Amino acid sequence: MEWQNQDPQPKRWGRVVDVVSDGILYMEDAERLKLNGVVFPADFKRRSKLEALLMDLVSDKIIYYTVLDTDRMGRLNVNAWIDEISINDSIQNAE
C-alpha cells in the first residue's frame, strides 16, 4: 500500500519510543497514537503476540501518520506507515 496516495490529509511523522497496552504508540514528541481500525483481542496470548509484533515493527523507528480524529482520552486516531508499509494493515492482517 502506497501511503502517498491514500489520504488527502497532510502526513505527520515522528519516532516511536514505546508501545503500550492495546497497541497505543507513544511518540518522541509525547503524542499518543491509536491505530485506526485495529482492535486487540481479549485473549492474553493473542494480544501479547500482536503487541510484540507491533513493537518489533515500530519501536525506535520513524513513522508517518495521518490523523483522522482524537478519542475521548486525547489519543490521535491514525493511519500509519513505515516507508510504504501500512502499519494498520500489517497488524490487522497478522490476526
PDB file of N, CA and C in Angstrom:
ATOM      1  N   MET A   1       0.843  -1.178   0.000  1.00  0.00           N
ATOM      2  CA  MET A   1       0.000   0.000   0.000  1.00  0.00           C
ATOM      3  C   MET A   1       0.884   1.235   0.000  1.00  0.00           C
ATOM      4  N   GLU A   2       0.679   2.106  -0.946  1.00  0.00           N
ATOM      5  CA  GLU A   2       1.470   3.322  -1.020  1.00  0.00           C
ATOM      6  C   GLU A   2       0.813   4.418  -0.195  1.00  0.00           C
ATOM      7  N   TRP A   3       1.526   4.933   0.787  1.00  0.00           N
ATOM      8  CA  TRP A   3       0.938   5.928   1.678  1.00  0.00           C
ATOM      9  C   TRP A   3       0.745   7.264   0.999  1.00  0.00           C
ATOM     10  N   GLN A   4       1.503   7.581  -0.027  1.00  0.00           N
ATOM     11  CA  GLN A   4       1.421   8.897  -0.641  1.00  0.00           C
ATOM     12  C   GLN A   4       0.027   9.185  -1.187  1.00  0.00           C
ATOM     13  N   ASN A   5      -0.702   8.179  -1.630  1.00  0.00           N
ATOM     14  CA  ASN A   5      -1.963   8.404  -2.328  1.00  0.00           C
ATOM     15  C   ASN A   5      -3.197   7.974  -1.535  1.00  0.00           C
ATOM     16  N   GLN A   6      -3.062   7.573  -0.305  1.00  0.00           N
ATOM     17  CA  GLN A   6      -4.182   7.016   0.435  1.00  0.00           C
ATOM     18  C   GLN A   6      -5.110   8.062   1.045  1.00  0.00           C
ATOM     19  N   ASP A   7      -4.576   9.102   1.609  1.00  0.00           N
ATOM     20  CA  ASP A   7      -5.381  10.082   2.332  1.00  0.00           C
ATOM     21  C   ASP A   7      -5.036  11.494   1.870  1.00  0.00           C
ATOM     22  N   PRO A   8      -6.042  12.346   1.714  1.00  0.00           N
ATOM     23  CA  PRO A   8      -5.756  13.714   1.292  1.00  0.00           C
ATOM     24  C   PRO A   8      -5.203  14.592   2.414  1.00  0.00           C
ATOM     25  N   GLN A   9      -5.337  14.152   3.677  1.00  0.00           N
ATOM     26  CA  GLN A   9      -4.849  14.967   4.789  1.00  0.00           C
ATOM     27  C   GLN A   9      -3.319  14.965   4.806  1.00  0.00           C
ATOM     28  N   PRO A  10      -2.727  16.025   5.339  1.00  0.00           N
ATOM     29  CA  PRO A  10      -1.263  16.088   5.430  1.00  0.00           C
ATOM     30  C   PRO A  10      -0.718  14.985   6.333  1.00  0.00           C
ATOM     31  N   LYS A  11       0.456  14.508   6.012  1.00  0.00           N
ATOM     32  CA  LYS A  11       1.118  13.482   6.817  1.00  0.00           C
ATOM     33  C   LYS A  11       1.959  14.148   7.902  1.00  0.00           C
ATOM     34  N   ARG A  12       2.002  13.497   9.044  1.00  0.00           N
ATOM     35  CA  ARG A  12       2.919  13.888  10.109  1.00  0.00           C
ATOM     36  C   ARG A  12       3.942  12.767  10.218  1.00  0.00           C
ATOM     37  N   TRP A  13       4.991  13.004  10.951  1.00  0.00           N
ATOM     38  CA  TRP A  13       5.976  11.964  11.156  1.00  0.00           C
ATOM     39  C   TRP A  13       6.578  12.113  12.542  1.00  0.00           C
ATOM     40  N   GLY A  14       7.162  11.033  13.046  1.00  0.00           N
ATOM     41  CA  GLY A  14       7.811  11.065  14.341  1.00  0.00           C
ATOM     42  C   GLY A  14       8.393   9.714  14.701  1.00  0.00           C
ATOM     43  N   ARG A  15       9.177   9.697  15.773  1.00  0.00           N
ATOM     44  CA  ARG A  15       9.823   8.469  16.249  1.00  0.00           C
ATOM     45  C   ARG A  15       8.981   7.845  17.361  1.00  0.00           C
ATOM     46  N   VAL A  16       8.752   6.545  17.242  1.00  0.00           N
ATOM     47  CA  VAL A  16       8.026   5.794  18.270  1.00  0.00           C
ATOM     48  C   VAL A  16       9.006   5.449  19.385  1.00  0.00           C
ATOM     49  N   VAL A  17       8.656   5.784  20.630  1.00  0.00           N
ATOM     50  CA  VAL A  17       9.534   5.471  21.757  1.00  0.00           C
ATOM     51  C   VAL A  17       9.003   4.332  22.615  1.00  0.00           C
ATOM     52  N   ASP A  18       7.699   4.029  22.516  1.00  0.00           N
ATOM     53  CA  ASP A  18       7.151   2.933  23.316  1.00  0.00           C
ATOM     54  C   ASP A  18       5.826   2.470  22.715  1.00  0.00           C
ATOM     55  N   VAL A  19       5.513   1.219  22.964  1.00  0.00           N
ATOM     56  CA  VAL A  19       4.216   0.649  22.604  1.00  0.00           C
ATOM     57  C   VAL A  19       3.636   0.091  23.894  1.00  0.00           C
ATOM     58  N   VAL A  20       2.422   0.518  24.250  1.00  0.00           N
ATOM     59  CA  VAL A  20       1.804   0.070  25.490  1.00  0.00           C
ATOM     60  C   VAL A  20       0.542  -0.734  25.183  1.00  0.00           C
ATOM     61  N   SER A  21      -0.181  -1.122  26.211  1.00  0.00           N
ATOM     62  CA  SER A  21      -1.351  -1.981  26.040  1.00  0.00           C
ATOM     63  C   SER A  21      -2.314  -1.427  25.000  1.00  0.00           C
ATOM     64  N   ASP A  22      -2.961  -2.336  24.323  1.00  0.00           N
ATOM     65  CA  ASP A  22      -3.887  -2.024  23.226  1.00  0.00           C
ATOM     66  C   ASP A  22      -3.192  -1.376  22.039  1.00  0.00           C
ATOM     67  N   GLY A  23      -1.866  -1.497  21.973  1.00  0.00           N
ATOM     68  CA  GLY A  23      -1.138  -1.008  20.817  1.00  0.00           C
ATOM     69  C   GLY A  23      -1.033   0.495  20.706  1.00  0.00           C
ATOM     70  N   ILE A  24      -1.160   1.195  21.809  1.00  0.00           N
ATOM     71  CA  ILE A  24      -1.008   2.649  21.775  1.00  0.00           C
ATOM     72  C   ILE A  24       0.476   2.970  21.588  1.00  0.00           C
ATOM     73  N   LEU A  25       0.757   3.827  20.607  1.00  0.00           N
ATOM     74  CA  LEU A  25       2.132   4.215  20.321  1.00  0.00           C
ATOM     75  C   LEU A  25       2.440   5.538  21.021  1.00  0.00           C
ATOM     76  N   TYR A  26       3.516   5.546  21.791  1.00  0.00           N
ATOM     77  CA  TYR A  26       3.991   6.793  22.403  1.00  0.00           C
ATOM     78  C   TYR A  26       5.111   7.332  21.526  1.00  0.00           C
ATOM     79  N   MET A  27       4.952   8.591  21.138  1.00  0.00           N
ATOM     80  CA  MET A  27       5.892   9.219  20.221  1.00  0.00           C
ATOM     81  C   MET A  27       6.903  10.069  20.992  1.00  0.00           C
ATOM     82  N   GLU A  28       8.006  10.358  20.335  1.00  0.00           N
ATOM     83  CA  GLU A  28       9.067  11.167  20.932  1.00  0.00           C
ATOM     84  C   GLU A  28       8.561  12.537  21.363  1.00  0.00           C
ATOM     85  N   ASP A  29       7.581  13.083  20.641  1.00  0.00           N
ATOM     86  CA  ASP A  29       7.043  14.406  20.977  1.00  0.00           C
ATOM     87  C   ASP A  29       5.879  14.333  21.967  1.00  0.00           C
ATOM     88  N   ALA A  30       5.693  13.180  22.614  1.00  0.00           N
ATOM     89  CA  ALA A  30       4.686  12.948  23.656  1.00  0.00           C
ATOM     90  C   ALA A  30       3.271  12.719  23.114  1.00  0.00           C
ATOM     91  N   GLU A  31       3.091  12.664  21.796  1.00  0.00           N
ATOM     92  CA  GLU A  31       1.779  12.308  21.238  1.00  0.00           C
ATOM     93  C   GLU A  31       1.516  10.835  21.507  1.00  0.00           C
ATOM     94  N   ARG A  32       0.244  10.502  21.663  1.00  0.00           N
ATOM     95  CA  ARG A  32      -0.177   9.106  21.808  1.00  0.00           C
ATOM     96  C   ARG A  32      -1.050   8.770  20.612  1.00  0.00           C
ATOM     97  N   LEU A  33      -0.681   7.700  19.895  1.00  0.00           N
ATOM     98  CA  LEU A  33      -1.382   7.336  18.678  1.00  0.00           C
ATOM     99  C   LEU A  33      -2.099   6.008  18.841  1.00  0.00           C
ATOM    100  N   LYS A  34      -3.337   5.955  18.338  1.00  0.00           N
ATOM    101  CA  LYS A  34      -4.115   4.718  18.313  1.00  0.00           C
ATOM    102  C   LYS A  34      -4.341   4.387  16.843  1.00  0.00           C
ATOM    103  N   LEU A  35      -3.995   3.160  16.454  1.00  0.00           N
ATOM    104  CA  LEU A  35      -4.113   2.754  15.056  1.00  0.00           C
ATOM    105  C   LEU A  35      -5.572   2.564  14.673  1.00  0.00           C
ATOM    106  N   ASN A  36      -6.021   3.290  13.667  1.00  0.00           N
ATOM    107  CA  ASN A  36      -7.398   3.237  13.209  1.00  0.00           C
ATOM    108  C   ASN A  36      -7.775   1.826  12.746  1.00  0.00           C
ATOM    109  N   GLY A  37      -8.886   1.319  13.264  1.00  0.00           N
ATOM    110  CA  GLY A  37      -9.409   0.029  12.841  1.00  0.00           C
ATOM    111  C   GLY A  37      -8.732  -1.181  13.447  1.00  0.00           C
ATOM    112  N   VAL A  38      -7.730  -0.975  14.282  1.00  0.00           N
ATOM    113  CA  VAL A  38      -7.023  -2.094  14.894  1.00  0.00           C
ATOM    114  C   VAL A  38      -7.594  -2.340  16.288  1.00  0.00           C
ATOM    115  N   VAL A  39      -8.152  -3.538  16.475  1.00  0.00           N
ATOM    116  CA  VAL A  39      -8.701  -3.926  17.771  1.00  0.00           C
ATOM    117  C   VAL A  39      -7.895  -5.112  18.276  1.00  0.00           C
ATOM    118  N   PHE A  40      -7.325  -4.972  19.450  1.00  0.00           N
ATOM    119  CA  PHE A  40      -6.532  -6.049  20.019  1.00  0.00           C
ATOM    120  C   PHE A  40      -7.449  -7.048  20.718  1.00  0.00           C
ATOM    121  N   PRO A  41      -7.200  -8.346  20.534  1.00  0.00           N
ATOM    122  CA  PRO A  41      -8.079  -9.378  21.096  1.00  0.00           C
ATOM    123  C   PRO A  41      -8.032  -9.404  22.624  1.00  0.00           C
ATOM    124  N   ALA A  42      -9.100  -9.917  23.209  1.00  0.00           N
ATOM    125  CA  ALA A  42      -9.172 -10.036  24.668  1.00  0.00           C
ATOM    126  C   ALA A  42      -8.284 -11.174  25.175  1.00  0.00           C
ATOM    127  N   ASP A  43      -8.103 -12.193  24.350  1.00  0.00           N
ATOM    128  CA  ASP A  43      -7.274 -13.342  24.727  1.00  0.00           C
ATOM    129  C   ASP A  43      -5.828 -12.889  24.963  1.00  0.00           C
ATOM    130  N   PHE A  44      -5.293 -13.199  26.148  1.00  0.00           N
ATOM    131  CA  PHE A  44      -3.978 -12.705  26.554  1.00  0.00           C
ATOM    132  C   PHE A  44      -2.869 -13.126  25.589  1.00  0.00           C
ATOM    133  N   LYS A  45      -2.849 -14.395  25.181  1.00  0.00           N
ATOM    134  CA  LYS A  45      -1.779 -14.883  24.302  1.00  0.00           C
ATOM    135  C   LYS A  45      -1.817 -14.187  22.946  1.00  0.00           C
ATOM    136  N   ARG A  46      -2.994 -14.062  22.369  1.00  0.00           N
ATOM    137  CA  ARG A  46      -3.124 -13.421  21.059  1.00  0.00           C
ATOM    138  C   ARG A  46      -2.788 -11.932  21.151  1.00  0.00           C
ATOM    139  N   ARG A  47      -3.253 -11.302  22.234  1.00  0.00           N
ATOM    140  CA  ARG A  47      -2.958  -9.878  22.444  1.00  0.00           C
ATOM    141  C   ARG A  47      -1.449  -9.664  22.584  1.00  0.00           C
ATOM    142  N   SER A  48      -0.807 -10.493  23.387  1.00  0.00           N
ATOM    143  CA  SER A  48       0.639 -10.366  23.606  1.00  0.00           C
ATOM    144  C   SER A  48       1.413 -10.552  22.308  1.00  0.00           C
ATOM    145  N   LYS A  49       0.975 -11.509  21.493  1.00  0.00           N
ATOM    146  CA  LYS A  49       1.634 -11.768  20.214  1.00  0.00           C
ATOM    147  C   LYS A  49       1.533 -10.542  19.299  1.00  0.00           C
ATOM    148  N   LEU A  50       0.343  -9.945  19.221  1.00  0.00           N
ATOM    149  CA  LEU A  50       0.163  -8.765  18.376  1.00  0.00           C
ATOM    150  C   LEU A  50       0.930  -7.554  18.904  1.00  0.00           C
ATOM    151  N   GLU A  51       0.933  -7.379  20.222  1.00  0.00           N
ATOM    152  CA  GLU A  51       1.679  -6.262  20.806  1.00  0.00           C
ATOM    153  C   GLU A  51       3.176  -6.414  20.549  1.00  0.00           C
ATOM    154  N   ALA A  52       3.689  -7.656  20.644  1.00  0.00           N
ATOM    155  CA  ALA A  52       5.109  -7.903  20.365  1.00  0.00           C
ATOM    156  C   ALA A  52       5.422  -7.648  18.889  1.00  0.00           C
ATOM    157  N   LEU A  53       4.527  -8.068  18.016  1.00  0.00           N
ATOM    158  CA  LEU A  53       4.707  -7.817  16.585  1.00  0.00           C
ATOM    159  C   LEU A  53       4.748  -6.317  16.298  1.00  0.00           C
ATOM    160  N   LEU A  54       3.822  -5.583  16.893  1.00  0.00           N
ATOM    161  CA  LEU A  54       3.781  -4.135  16.704  1.00  0.00           C
ATOM    162  C   LEU A  54       5.060  -3.486  17.231  1.00  0.00           C
ATOM    163  N   MET A  55       5.520  -3.931  18.400  1.00  0.00           N
ATOM    164  CA  MET A  55       6.733  -3.361  18.974  1.00  0.00           C
ATOM    165  C   MET A  55       7.928  -3.611  18.047  1.00  0.00           C
ATOM    166  N   ASP A  56       8.041  -4.836  17.528  1.00  0.00           N
ATOM    167  CA  ASP A  56       9.137  -5.147  16.607  1.00  0.00           C
ATOM    168  C   ASP A  56       9.067  -4.288  15.348  1.00  0.00           C
ATOM    169  N   LEU A  57       7.861  -4.037  14.884  1.00  0.00           N
ATOM    170  CA  LEU A  57       7.655  -3.290  13.652  1.00  0.00           C
ATOM    171  C   LEU A  57       7.999  -1.801  13.794  1.00  0.00           C
ATOM    172  N   VAL A  58       7.654  -1.183  14.934  1.00  0.00           N
ATOM    173  CA  VAL A  58       7.750   0.279  15.042  1.00  0.00           C
ATOM    174  C   VAL A  58       8.712   0.821  16.086  1.00  0.00           C
ATOM    175  N   SER A  59       9.159   0.011  17.020  1.00  0.00           N
ATOM    176  CA  SER A  59       9.955   0.526  18.130  1.00  0.00           C
ATOM    177  C   SER A  59      11.224   1.240  17.661  1.00  0.00           C
ATOM    178  N   ASP A  60      11.381   2.471  18.111  1.00  0.00           N
ATOM    179  CA  ASP A  60      12.527   3.332  17.815  1.00  0.00           C
ATOM    180  C   ASP A  60      12.679   3.610  16.323  1.00  0.00           C
ATOM    181  N   LYS A  61      11.554   3.631  15.598  1.00  0.00           N
ATOM    182  CA  LYS A  61      11.578   3.914  14.171  1.00  0.00           C
ATOM    183  C   LYS A  61      10.772   5.177  13.875  1.00  0.00           C
ATOM    184  N   ILE A  62      11.110   5.818  12.774  1.00  0.00           N
ATOM    185  CA  ILE A  62      10.343   6.957  12.286  1.00  0.00           C
ATOM    186  C   ILE A  62       9.138   6.404  11.529  1.00  0.00           C
ATOM    187  N   ILE A  63       7.948   6.884  11.892  1.00  0.00           N
ATOM    188  CA  ILE A  63       6.737   6.501  11.164  1.00  0.00           C
ATOM    189  C   ILE A  63       6.072   7.760  10.618  1.00  0.00           C
ATOM    190  N   TYR A  64       5.247   7.561   9.609  1.00  0.00           N
ATOM    191  CA  TYR A  64       4.427   8.629   9.042  1.00  0.00           C
ATOM    192  C   TYR A  64       2.989   8.316   9.384  1.00  0.00           C
ATOM    193  N   TYR A  65       2.190   9.344   9.670  1.00  0.00           N
ATOM    194  CA  TYR A  65       0.804   9.075  10.027  1.00  0.00           C
ATOM    195  C   TYR A  65      -0.112  10.217   9.623  1.00  0.00           C
ATOM    196  N   THR A  66      -1.364   9.848   9.403  1.00  0.00           N
ATOM    197  CA  THR A  66      -2.420  10.800   9.091  1.00  0.00           C
ATOM    198  C   THR A  66      -3.413  10.758  10.248  1.00  0.00           C
ATOM    199  N   VAL A  67      -3.716  11.900  10.820  1.00  0.00           N
ATOM    200  CA  VAL A  67      -4.651  11.992  11.942  1.00  0.00           C
ATOM    201  C   VAL A  67      -6.077  12.037  11.395  1.00  0.00           C
ATOM    202  N   LEU A  68      -6.918  11.113  11.871  1.00  0.00           N
ATOM    203  CA  LEU A  68      -8.318  11.066  11.461  1.00  0.00           C
ATOM    204  C   LEU A  68      -9.199  11.812  12.449  1.00  0.00           C
ATOM    205  N   ASP A  69      -8.932  11.617  13.740  1.00  0.00           N
ATOM    206  CA  ASP A  69      -9.660  12.311  14.803  1.00  0.00           C
ATOM    207  C   ASP A  69      -8.952  12.061  16.121  1.00  0.00           C
ATOM    208  N   THR A  70      -9.546  12.535  17.196  1.00  0.00           N
ATOM    209  CA  THR A  70      -8.996  12.363  18.542  1.00  0.00           C
ATOM    210  C   THR A  70     -10.040  11.670  19.397  1.00  0.00           C
ATOM    211  N   ASP A  71      -9.610  10.668  20.185  1.00  0.00           N
ATOM    212  CA  ASP A  71     -10.578   9.973  21.044  1.00  0.00           C
ATOM    213  C   ASP A  71     -10.788  10.741  22.350  1.00  0.00           C
ATOM    214  N   ARG A  72     -11.676  10.247  23.188  1.00  0.00           N
ATOM    215  CA  ARG A  72     -12.023  10.958  24.426  1.00  0.00           C
ATOM    216  C   ARG A  72     -10.867  11.036  25.421  1.00  0.00           C
ATOM    217  N   MET A  73      -9.824  10.212  25.210  1.00  0.00           N
ATOM    218  CA  MET A  73      -8.656  10.231  26.090  1.00  0.00           C
ATOM    219  C   MET A  73      -7.524  11.091  25.513  1.00  0.00           C
ATOM    220  N   GLY A  74      -7.795  11.783  24.409  1.00  0.00           N
ATOM    221  CA  GLY A  74      -6.805  12.664  23.812  1.00  0.00           C
ATOM    222  C   GLY A  74      -5.814  11.982  22.887  1.00  0.00           C
ATOM    223  N   ARG A  75      -6.024  10.689  22.615  1.00  0.00           N
ATOM    224  CA  ARG A  75      -5.128   9.974  21.698  1.00  0.00           C
ATOM    225  C   ARG A  75      -5.547  10.261  20.265  1.00  0.00           C
ATOM    226  N   LEU A  76      -4.566  10.343  19.387  1.00  0.00           N
ATOM    227  CA  LEU A  76      -4.847  10.586  17.974  1.00  0.00           C
ATOM    228  C   LEU A  76      -5.169   9.264  17.286  1.00  0.00           C
ATOM    229  N   ASN A  77      -6.306   9.199  16.621  1.00  0.00           N
ATOM    230  CA  ASN A  77      -6.697   8.030  15.838  1.00  0.00           C
ATOM    231  C   ASN A  77      -6.053   8.209  14.463  1.00  0.00           C
ATOM    232  N   VAL A  78      -5.183   7.267  14.064  1.00  0.00           N
ATOM    233  CA  VAL A  78      -4.345   7.492  12.883  1.00  0.00           C
ATOM    234  C   VAL A  78      -4.302   6.296  11.936  1.00  0.00           C
ATOM    235  N   ASN A  79      -3.952   6.581  10.708  1.00  0.00           N
ATOM    236  CA  ASN A  79      -3.435   5.599   9.760  1.00  0.00           C
ATOM    237  C   ASN A  79      -1.942   5.853   9.729  1.00  0.00           C
ATOM    238  N   ALA A  80      -1.130   4.795   9.861  1.00  0.00           N
ATOM    239  CA  ALA A  80       0.317   4.977   9.998  1.00  0.00           C
ATOM    240  C   ALA A  80       1.083   4.063   9.052  1.00  0.00           C
ATOM    241  N   TRP A  81       2.281   4.533   8.659  1.00  0.00           N
ATOM    242  CA  TRP A  81       3.131   3.800   7.733  1.00  0.00           C
ATOM    243  C   TRP A  81       4.587   3.869   8.154  1.00  0.00           C
ATOM    244  N   ILE A  82       5.327   2.826   7.790  1.00  0.00           N
ATOM    245  CA  ILE A  82       6.790   2.842   7.800  1.00  0.00           C
ATOM    246  C   ILE A  82       7.171   2.654   6.343  1.00  0.00           C
ATOM    247  N   ASP A  83       7.892   3.610   5.799  1.00  0.00           N
ATOM    248  CA  ASP A  83       8.167   3.634   4.364  1.00  0.00           C
ATOM    249  C   ASP A  83       6.824   3.542   3.646  1.00  0.00           C
ATOM    250  N   GLU A  84       6.584   2.508   2.866  1.00  0.00           N
ATOM    251  CA  GLU A  84       5.303   2.375   2.165  1.00  0.00           C
ATOM    252  C   GLU A  84       4.467   1.224   2.726  1.00  0.00           C
ATOM    253  N   ILE A  85       4.817   0.746   3.906  1.00  0.00           N
ATOM    254  CA  ILE A  85       4.107  -0.365   4.540  1.00  0.00           C
ATOM    255  C   ILE A  85       3.099   0.190   5.538  1.00  0.00           C
ATOM    256  N   SER A  86       1.835  -0.189   5.363  1.00  0.00           N
ATOM    257  CA  SER A  86       0.788   0.251   6.287  1.00  0.00           C
ATOM    258  C   SER A  86       0.908  -0.534   7.594  1.00  0.00           C
ATOM    259  N   ILE A  87       1.129   0.177   8.680  1.00  0.00           N
ATOM    260  CA  ILE A  87       1.214  -0.466   9.990  1.00  0.00           C
ATOM    261  C   ILE A  87      -0.170  -1.010  10.365  1.00  0.00           C
ATOM    262  N   ASN A  88      -1.224  -0.229  10.102  1.00  0.00           N
ATOM    263  CA  ASN A  88      -2.583  -0.656  10.412  1.00  0.00           C
ATOM    264  C   ASN A  88      -2.879  -1.997   9.741  1.00  0.00           C
ATOM    265  N   ASP A  89      -2.620  -2.089   8.433  1.00  0.00           N
ATOM    266  CA  ASP A  89      -2.900  -3.324   7.696  1.00  0.00           C
ATOM    267  C   ASP A  89      -2.037  -4.473   8.180  1.00  0.00           C
ATOM    268  N   SER A  90      -0.776  -4.203   8.466  1.00  0.00           N
ATOM    269  CA  SER A  90       0.149  -5.255   8.926  1.00  0.00           C
ATOM    270  C   SER A  90      -0.346  -5.899  10.215  1.00  0.00           C
ATOM    271  N   ILE A  91      -0.850  -5.092  11.145  1.00  0.00           N
ATOM    272  CA  ILE A  91      -1.331  -5.632  12.423  1.00  0.00           C
ATOM    273  C   ILE A  91      -2.687  -6.310  12.234  1.00  0.00           C
ATOM    274  N   GLN A  92      -3.587  -5.705  11.462  1.00  0.00           N
ATOM    275  CA  GLN A  92      -4.903  -6.315  11.225  1.00  0.00           C
ATOM    276  C   GLN A  92      -4.764  -7.664  10.539  1.00  0.00           C
ATOM    277  N   ASN A  93      -3.877  -7.762   9.576  1.00  0.00           N
ATOM    278  CA  ASN A  93      -3.720  -8.999   8.809  1.00  0.00           C
ATOM    279  C   ASN A  93      -2.923 -10.062   9.555  1.00  0.00           C
ATOM    280  N   ALA A  94      -2.240  -9.694  10.634  1.00  0.00           N
ATOM    281  CA  ALA A  94      -1.469 -10.652  11.416  1.00  0.00           C
ATOM    282  C   ALA A  94      -2.369 -11.503  12.307  1.00  0.00           C
ATOM    283  N   GLU A  95      -3.552 -11.058  12.551  1.00  0.00           N
ATOM    284  CA  GLU A  95      -4.509 -11.715  13.458  1.00  0.00           C
ATOM    285  C   GLU A  95      -4.824 -13.102  13.034  1.00  0.00           C
TER     286      GLU A  95
END
